[in-house]
Amino acid sequence: MEFDRRTFIQATGLVALGAWDRDWDRLRRALTGRLVLPGDDLYDTVRRPYNTVYEHRRPAAVALCADESDVARCLDFAARERIPVAARSGGHSYAGYSVPEDGLVVDLAALSTIRVDDDGRARVGAGTRMIDLYDRLAGAGRLLPAGSCATVGIGGLTLGGGISVVGRKYGLTCDRLLAARVVTPDGRSHRTDRHTEPDLFWALRGGGGGNFGVVTSFTFDTAPAPEVVVFTLEFPAGAATDVLGAWQEWMVGTPDGLWTVCNVGSGTPPGTNVVGTWIGSEQELSRLLDRLTAKVAPSTRTEVPMDYGTAMRYFAGCLPACAPDDGSPFVASSRMLYRPVDPARVVALLTGRRAGRAQFDSFGGAIGRVRPEDTAFPHRHAISSVQAYVDVVDVDEAEARRILADLRDGLGHHTGYVNYIDPDMPDWQTAYYGRNLPRLRRIARRYDPDRVLAFPQGLT
């Protein structure tokens, strides 16, 4: 169910004049970048979200910010005018929250400078897309554990935690964060790290985007880029239950250098495969994979050594070049698993469906060696994350949401990953933040007492 905007705005106090009564010319004159309004030539291009289920949303304006001062001016304007406001880095919000209806989009795409110093510290603009970051880091011989989609922005990814194809070896994206620059809703710019405004720094590492301010740049501690072996195991039709059961037993306790994902699709019967990365020798990987394939024989098995940059391009779908990524219509949700699920139940939920799939990502390793209270990301003891995903193509949106709810709730309760934010998630506060919720709310109220950044699943 989509939130009713008018009810929400009235409940949060963000109600006054209509969008047409705002003094947009004042903001336009103040910006170094461009303010795009309905009727302008770029409007239908820049307003469009990645998830086209929400392409009907029409923000009152999109500010194409040129620098940090533009961000501050936008937040000051939104606070004064009492208008909904949201930052957009890559625009991949699963619930479309980076495009508020009748609100102001603070677009950070131009804040995309990447600098890597001799000590491996990378300062990254908040509008940077993942493929550009991976190419720049690979050129410097460095690595940052981060998302695989080419057009995801570093901003939302980091603020929610940041799951990676090398995460068991190097941790979450937020674990590599050294410092950030943030514009808070009062229009002030802050530099935060472990010693400067440490509560804010803690909250930015897993507390979710849009809750405390607008981050304009991140400073990360990168690692030397290793060689990576990428592997794929394709399994025959009808093997999904056996594969998922065997995978859940196999991946627990594997070495940190192994990251793996088990994909289960819909259909009659559902298809399945296992893909992943290994940082180590090919011989060691072969022995590890033999332990899995001894339980369920794959129809095909490939193991391909790659340098780090090539591996990241492979997972991003950018070999030999990135395919056009114009977005798609879908609904999605997640669960964090602390114990194995019944594989037969998962397969039953997907059997006969015209749409839907579940992606199980292995956790543990470096991710699990950080205490849940040391950063805002609470799911340190999970054994895997699960992303449930339904395309709104062969089914309509209402049917897709029914399929998604069945799959999500069939996977368990009370947990979820905020970067796969779901507007229908039951008890979402506890699901996303666990025991870190009270501290996060206190910090959100401190930095946004007037609820300038309020949105339906926000902390203020």
PDB file of C-alpha atoms in Angstrom, residues 50 89-92 127-132 147-154 316 318 322-327:
ATOM      1  CA  TYR A  50      14.973   4.380 -10.979  1.00  0.00           C
ATOM      2  CA  SER A  89      22.469  10.245  -4.826  1.00  0.00           C
ATOM      3  CA  GLY A  90      21.868   7.386  -7.265  1.00  0.00           C
ATOM      4  CA  GLY A  91      18.077   7.514  -7.000  1.00  0.00           C
ATOM      5  CA  HIS A  92      17.697   3.780  -6.325  1.00  0.00           C
ATOM      6  CA  GLY A 127      26.707  11.779  -6.000  1.00  0.00           C
ATOM      7  CA  THR A 128      29.313   9.313  -7.266  1.00  0.00           C
ATOM      8  CA  ARG A 129      27.957   6.227  -9.047  1.00  0.00           C
ATOM      9  CA  MET A 130      29.502   2.858  -8.248  1.00  0.00           C
ATOM     10  CA  ILE A 131      30.955   2.090 -11.675  1.00  0.00           C
ATOM     11  CA  ASP A 132      32.857   5.398 -11.715  1.00  0.00           C
ATOM     12  CA  GLY A 147      27.419  -2.434  -4.067  1.00  0.00           C
ATOM     13  CA  SER A 148      27.486  -4.123  -7.451  1.00  0.00           C
ATOM     14  CA  CYS A 149      24.898  -2.124  -9.442  1.00  0.00           C
ATOM     15  CA  ALA A 150      26.670   0.301 -11.785  1.00  0.00           C
ATOM     16  CA  THR A 151      24.368   3.279 -11.197  1.00  0.00           C
ATOM     17  CA  VAL A 152      23.788   2.997  -7.436  1.00  0.00           C
ATOM     18  CA  GLY A 153      25.060   6.109  -5.651  1.00  0.00           C
ATOM     19  CA  ILE A 154      27.661   5.913  -2.910  1.00  0.00           C
ATOM     20  CA  ALA A 316      27.936  -4.498 -12.549  1.00  0.00           C
ATOM     21  CA  CYS A 318      29.653  -3.623 -17.591  1.00  0.00           C
ATOM     22  CA  CYS A 322      27.704  -0.988 -19.289  1.00  0.00           C
ATOM     23  CA  ALA A 323      24.285  -1.738 -20.694  1.00  0.00           C
ATOM     24  CA  PRO A 324      21.709   1.089 -20.610  1.00  0.00           C
ATOM     25  CA  ASP A 325      20.193   1.300 -17.124  1.00  0.00           C
ATOM     26  CA  ASP A 326      16.983   3.274 -17.426  1.00  0.00           C
ATOM     27  CA  GLY A 327      15.283   1.729 -14.423  1.00  0.00           C
TER      28      GLY A 327
END
